[in-house]
XYZ file of C-alpha atoms in Angstrom:
433
model
C 151.404 104.528 104.688
C 151.068 101.227 102.765
C 149.176 98.140 103.972
C 152.347 96.137 104.693
C 153.650 98.814 107.021
C 150.368 98.990 108.906
C 150.425 95.255 109.492
C 153.961 95.182 110.864
C 153.600 98.186 113.160
C 151.500 96.744 115.927
C 152.968 95.369 119.318
C 154.496 96.376 122.659
C 155.381 94.939 126.083
C 156.901 95.748 129.405
C 158.969 94.513 132.288
C 158.415 95.996 135.746
C 160.397 95.939 138.952
C 158.861 97.214 142.163
C 160.591 99.247 144.847
C 158.668 100.251 147.955
C 158.360 104.005 148.276
C 155.883 106.205 150.132
C 154.643 109.676 149.273
C 154.166 112.586 151.689
C 150.672 111.311 152.541
C 151.923 107.887 153.560
C 150.567 106.108 150.490
C 152.696 103.442 148.929
C 154.114 104.388 145.537
C 155.022 101.676 143.087
C 157.989 102.502 140.945
C 158.152 100.533 137.684
C 160.893 100.268 135.102
C 159.820 99.486 131.549
C 161.996 97.397 129.250
C 161.011 98.233 125.672
C 163.258 95.509 124.239
C 161.411 92.719 126.057
C 157.857 94.074 125.898
C 155.256 93.295 123.240
C 152.093 95.227 122.480
C 149.979 92.315 123.665
C 151.657 92.428 127.100
C 150.490 95.997 127.600
C 147.323 96.283 125.550
C 145.889 92.913 126.514
C 143.367 91.132 124.321
C 141.961 94.278 122.760
C 140.390 94.107 119.336
C 143.668 94.936 117.613
C 145.746 92.480 119.652
C 143.312 89.642 119.043
C 143.183 90.196 115.276
C 146.884 90.776 114.674
C 149.355 88.082 115.753
C 152.250 90.525 115.426
C 151.067 92.074 118.705
C 152.492 88.986 120.397
C 155.881 89.221 118.663
C 156.947 92.810 117.975
C 158.416 94.669 120.925
C 157.910 98.340 121.752
C 161.532 98.959 120.802
C 161.141 97.247 117.414
C 157.982 99.133 116.582
C 159.530 102.486 117.431
C 162.624 101.670 115.380
C 160.464 101.006 112.323
C 159.232 104.581 112.511
C 162.701 106.136 112.534
C 162.740 107.282 108.924
C 163.625 110.770 107.734
C 162.666 112.599 104.555
C 164.488 115.816 103.636
C 162.378 118.258 101.629
C 162.334 122.048 101.187
C 164.859 122.595 103.962
C 162.873 120.492 106.430
C 163.465 117.149 108.096
C 160.199 115.202 108.026
C 159.145 111.931 109.635
C 156.444 109.867 107.864
C 153.456 109.107 110.159
C 153.877 105.978 112.274
C 152.168 103.992 115.006
C 153.349 104.450 118.571
C 152.099 103.199 121.933
C 152.515 105.609 124.822
C 153.096 103.741 128.065
C 153.162 105.419 131.450
C 152.192 104.959 135.077
C 149.803 107.114 137.049
C 151.506 110.335 138.131
C 150.736 111.714 141.562
C 148.660 114.599 140.168
C 146.572 112.107 138.124
C 145.394 110.011 141.052
C 141.630 109.540 141.362
C 140.967 111.633 138.256
C 138.923 110.771 135.176
C 141.056 109.461 132.286
C 139.417 111.808 129.751
C 140.046 114.810 132.003
C 143.720 113.814 132.275
C 144.109 113.544 128.501
C 142.378 116.853 127.798
C 144.212 118.909 130.435
C 147.680 117.352 130.204
C 148.201 116.867 126.459
C 147.830 119.634 123.891
C 148.429 117.844 120.590
C 144.882 116.369 120.295
C 141.481 117.827 121.136
C 138.784 116.408 123.426
C 136.850 114.800 120.568
C 139.910 112.789 119.556
C 140.400 111.425 123.073
C 136.717 110.500 123.330
C 137.038 108.575 120.066
C 140.279 106.903 121.200
C 138.598 105.698 124.397
C 135.543 104.493 122.512
C 137.706 102.674 119.924
C 139.698 100.622 122.429
C 142.975 102.503 121.900
C 143.451 103.192 125.621
C 143.958 100.539 128.284
C 144.600 100.622 132.016
C 146.356 97.519 133.343
C 145.591 95.792 129.981
C 141.841 96.438 130.387
C 139.966 98.771 128.056
C 139.429 102.247 129.511
C 136.175 104.140 129.019
C 134.950 107.714 129.319
C 134.137 107.238 133.003
C 137.292 105.360 134.009
C 139.072 106.712 137.097
C 142.868 106.439 137.272
C 144.296 105.108 140.545
C 147.736 105.004 142.130
C 149.920 102.380 140.422
C 147.765 102.102 137.283
C 149.601 101.388 134.028
C 148.153 103.443 131.150
C 148.723 102.731 127.463
C 147.525 104.792 124.516
C 147.971 103.563 120.962
C 148.248 106.408 118.506
C 149.039 107.160 114.887
C 151.664 109.867 115.295
C 152.308 112.888 113.099
C 155.526 114.683 114.049
C 156.070 118.327 113.096
C 158.970 118.903 110.675
C 162.192 120.508 111.944
C 165.010 122.266 110.064
C 167.145 119.905 107.973
C 170.319 121.256 109.561
C 173.365 119.232 110.532
C 174.417 118.799 114.147
C 178.001 120.001 114.492
C 180.237 118.407 117.140
C 182.367 121.017 118.918
C 184.206 118.614 121.237
C 184.035 114.986 122.321
C 185.842 112.522 124.562
C 184.901 109.220 126.185
C 182.351 110.914 128.471
C 181.072 114.165 126.948
C 180.013 115.438 123.522
C 179.557 119.190 123.040
C 177.493 120.155 119.995
C 176.370 123.324 118.262
C 172.619 122.702 118.455
C 170.609 124.010 115.488
C 167.621 126.211 116.204
C 164.190 124.627 115.872
C 165.051 121.079 117.019
C 164.027 119.863 120.494
C 166.706 118.125 122.549
C 164.885 114.907 123.500
C 161.510 113.228 122.862
C 158.710 115.347 124.284
C 155.179 116.303 123.318
C 154.640 115.857 119.583
C 158.340 115.213 118.931
C 160.184 111.910 119.077
C 162.412 111.145 116.090
C 162.807 114.817 115.169
C 164.941 115.464 118.258
C 168.659 115.909 118.844
C 169.103 112.630 120.745
C 167.163 110.546 118.188
C 168.804 112.145 115.141
C 172.241 111.521 116.639
C 171.293 107.913 117.402
C 169.800 107.072 114.012
C 172.102 109.101 111.747
C 175.358 109.323 113.686
C 175.235 106.074 115.667
C 175.650 107.953 118.956
C 173.559 107.151 122.022
C 173.616 110.289 124.158
C 172.019 111.661 127.327
C 171.268 115.405 127.732
C 173.226 117.084 130.527
C 171.070 120.221 130.599
C 168.160 121.903 128.860
C 168.176 124.139 125.818
C 164.835 125.296 124.412
C 163.746 123.916 121.030
C 164.124 127.303 119.330
C 167.437 128.202 120.979
C 170.663 127.347 119.156
C 174.210 126.992 120.423
C 176.429 125.058 122.787
C 174.799 121.929 124.192
C 176.337 119.189 126.336
C 175.444 115.530 125.911
C 176.915 112.562 127.747
C 177.695 109.066 126.530
C 176.399 107.524 129.773
C 173.682 108.382 132.284
C 176.317 108.708 135.020
C 178.372 111.173 132.986
C 175.187 113.161 132.272
C 174.435 113.376 135.982
C 177.967 114.541 136.794
C 178.105 117.134 134.011
C 174.585 118.304 134.762
C 175.581 118.920 138.364
C 178.591 120.965 137.275
C 176.464 123.082 134.932
C 174.090 123.945 137.775
C 176.896 125.245 139.966
C 177.421 128.974 140.374
C 181.028 128.548 139.216
C 179.874 127.902 135.625
C 179.361 130.965 133.447
C 176.977 131.025 130.487
C 176.936 133.597 127.705
C 174.242 133.991 125.069
C 173.701 136.483 122.258
C 170.282 137.753 121.172
C 168.928 140.173 118.559
C 166.287 142.358 120.182
C 163.871 145.064 119.078
C 164.852 148.693 119.469
C 167.924 150.480 120.803
C 169.066 148.596 123.874
C 170.811 150.816 126.494
C 174.534 151.269 125.923
C 175.336 150.735 129.601
C 175.233 147.341 131.297
C 171.736 146.342 132.440
C 170.946 143.850 135.199
C 167.430 142.447 135.429
C 166.686 140.588 138.658
C 162.926 140.236 138.364
C 161.437 136.884 139.466
C 160.024 134.584 136.783
C 157.090 132.178 137.018
C 155.490 129.696 134.628
C 151.983 131.016 133.980
C 150.828 128.248 131.638
C 153.138 125.204 131.232
C 151.045 123.644 128.468
C 151.513 126.728 126.269
C 155.059 127.435 127.448
C 154.150 130.875 128.777
C 156.373 132.421 131.447
C 156.238 135.937 132.886
C 157.761 138.248 135.453
C 155.744 137.958 138.670
C 156.652 138.982 142.198
C 155.698 135.518 143.482
C 157.955 133.830 140.919
C 161.365 132.253 141.419
C 164.429 134.504 141.766
C 166.079 135.196 138.410
C 168.982 137.409 137.375
C 170.341 138.217 133.909
C 173.097 140.680 132.958
C 172.897 142.330 129.521
C 175.474 144.242 127.441
C 174.739 145.776 124.050
C 177.131 144.744 121.281
C 175.623 146.657 118.338
C 172.633 148.681 117.108
C 171.613 149.048 113.454
C 168.813 151.575 113.817
C 166.089 148.953 114.292
C 167.479 146.080 116.345
C 170.309 145.521 118.805
C 172.582 142.538 119.339
C 172.926 141.934 123.066
C 175.149 139.663 125.125
C 173.153 137.904 127.844
C 174.612 136.317 130.976
C 172.007 134.419 133.020
C 173.041 133.850 136.630
C 170.031 131.598 137.241
C 168.314 129.048 135.023
C 164.575 129.750 134.920
C 162.499 128.626 131.951
C 162.597 131.264 129.175
C 164.499 133.543 131.579
C 166.408 135.543 128.959
C 163.360 135.868 126.693
C 161.108 136.958 129.558
C 163.589 139.467 131.001
C 164.180 141.053 127.595
C 160.440 141.383 127.047
C 160.010 142.918 130.507
C 162.714 145.482 129.679
C 160.849 146.463 126.506
C 163.312 144.810 124.100
C 161.961 141.341 123.242
C 163.865 139.105 120.856
C 162.729 140.331 117.443
C 161.480 137.018 116.047
C 160.187 135.514 119.281
C 156.841 133.880 118.362
C 155.611 134.196 121.950
C 157.095 137.303 123.545
C 157.344 139.536 120.438
C 153.831 138.766 119.196
C 151.547 141.835 119.091
C 148.460 139.686 118.557
C 149.147 138.080 121.937
C 150.599 140.910 124.047
C 149.303 144.019 122.295
C 151.252 147.032 120.965
C 153.546 147.374 124.005
C 154.547 143.689 123.772
C 154.246 143.068 127.513
C 156.778 145.691 128.548
C 157.028 145.988 132.317
C 154.847 142.913 132.742
C 151.756 144.548 131.235
C 148.773 142.556 130.037
C 146.125 140.325 131.601
C 147.276 136.713 131.991
C 143.924 135.143 131.083
C 143.616 137.283 127.958
C 147.199 136.471 126.928
C 146.680 132.727 127.467
C 143.506 132.766 125.369
C 145.241 134.472 122.452
C 148.415 132.400 122.721
C 146.375 129.184 122.586
C 145.326 130.101 119.037
C 148.905 130.504 117.817
C 150.216 127.543 115.837
C 146.737 126.029 115.782
C 144.178 128.440 114.367
C 146.592 131.252 113.523
C 150.210 131.334 112.456
C 152.654 132.527 115.094
C 153.598 136.063 114.145
C 156.497 137.948 115.678
C 157.322 141.557 114.875
C 160.184 140.422 112.619
C 157.861 138.484 110.294
C 154.642 140.526 110.457
C 154.929 141.902 106.930
C 155.905 138.542 105.408
C 152.966 136.728 106.977
C 150.394 139.469 106.369
C 151.361 139.962 102.702
C 151.431 136.256 101.840
C 148.440 134.555 100.266
C 149.427 131.125 101.547
C 150.373 129.653 104.904
C 153.787 130.746 106.161
C 153.698 128.838 109.399
C 152.209 125.947 111.283
C 148.448 125.870 111.804
C 145.557 123.503 111.151
C 145.250 122.982 107.401
C 141.659 121.778 107.231
C 142.784 118.342 106.003
C 142.578 115.040 107.862
C 144.755 111.923 107.973
C 143.274 109.070 105.918
C 144.439 106.533 108.533
C 143.423 108.062 111.870
C 141.297 111.095 110.999
C 143.652 113.471 112.811
C 143.499 117.106 111.701
C 146.724 117.865 109.855
C 148.932 120.926 110.189
C 150.657 122.973 107.521
C 154.446 122.934 107.506
C 156.173 125.268 109.977
C 157.648 128.553 108.762
C 160.541 130.758 109.831
C 158.739 131.964 112.933
C 158.240 128.372 114.095
C 161.809 127.229 113.494
C 164.258 129.985 114.423
C 164.877 132.262 117.379
C 167.525 134.958 117.566
C 168.951 133.502 120.765
C 172.215 131.569 120.720
C 174.165 129.928 123.553
C 177.675 130.971 122.553
C 179.888 130.091 125.511
C 179.838 127.893 128.622
C 182.787 127.574 130.964
C 184.165 127.310 134.486
C 186.935 129.646 135.607
C 187.387 127.504 138.737
C 187.907 124.221 136.866
C 189.523 125.905 133.888
C 187.333 124.634 131.045
C 185.456 126.519 128.364
C 183.516 125.633 125.215
C 182.471 128.098 122.548
C 180.578 128.083 119.246
C 180.720 130.495 116.337
C 178.203 133.321 116.284
C 175.213 132.763 113.972
C 174.812 134.934 110.867
C 172.052 137.059 112.396
C 174.418 138.065 115.228
C 177.429 139.081 113.132
C 175.634 141.164 110.492
C 176.219 144.408 112.426
C 179.422 143.462 114.254
C 181.761 143.746 111.265
C 182.972 140.154 111.714
């Protein structure tokens, strides 16, 4: 990043409106609405060292600063975003109340380690209500927290977003695998909503969730109201959803219904499992083909639990072949978690190393990764950023960017509508199509 860019990327501000609300304990909750177009960095960060030295803090808005970072570079099949400055701005969540700021950072956010957050606090990069936060600062109800950071987004596949249908309210797309839907975690510009805004000129609102690695039919709305209406329709029992997956082994020829409950074991790592104290979940499976090693299966989820299809297939002993979590022998052992086997603490410990100290390795890519002499997936590279000292990651590989799970069809037989995408190549190889 050149010196000119560093000088221009520096402010942020906010506008807040207050509405009286009370939580279950009777405490007043302040609800604030931030206006990124009217807020400057100085408004939020206060007279910190950076704000005092750089006059642009008093001019550039949060919106303007973010827009300056929306640049894409296509290389080696990947869409990359050059590093940029960004100021996270949030208000104290209920579970954060009366907790130490360092503890909140370390337990809630995975992309940086504890040493980074200690340095950020010591360097004046974190403020609470425009005042510098320290290692011993306690976060209270209503506190406004800002964290200035030099961001490094992971690359995503340089695939186009195909529009299946659109009208004045709804846009249905064929979402590529490997791209998250909206800004979350380490991703901001490398997301469906931001790519569509910056490259297609479309401002859209997600109507439902589709995992980053899952491809297929995805509904987006042109307005927040339309998103709410469509989202409500998609949650109704009258809407049917059909996915296809390529799984390990010979899946039974007869129809299989799995109604085992699913629970999130570790939200930070995205680990979900079948547990009797989980939420009710039902998926119906039908085998479409078998090639001697893997089967293509149609999946019809009747509920919408996180990773439901992936977890149910693993439980049945037929995980999705290239699933970096649920088809990873280094995490679940030789039986790959069939029947819910494996100790949760042991699994969490091993999974935490994937994508950080070790490359994610599913059964489908074991030989490729083990035989290669160079990195074939995302993990810490041993290099550091010259600007912020952040440990850098290697580029993601196939196992980080693709999952053999595709949302093929959504529809409502009651309302008479249906949207469908073409099957991906991995699904039609054995179907003679």
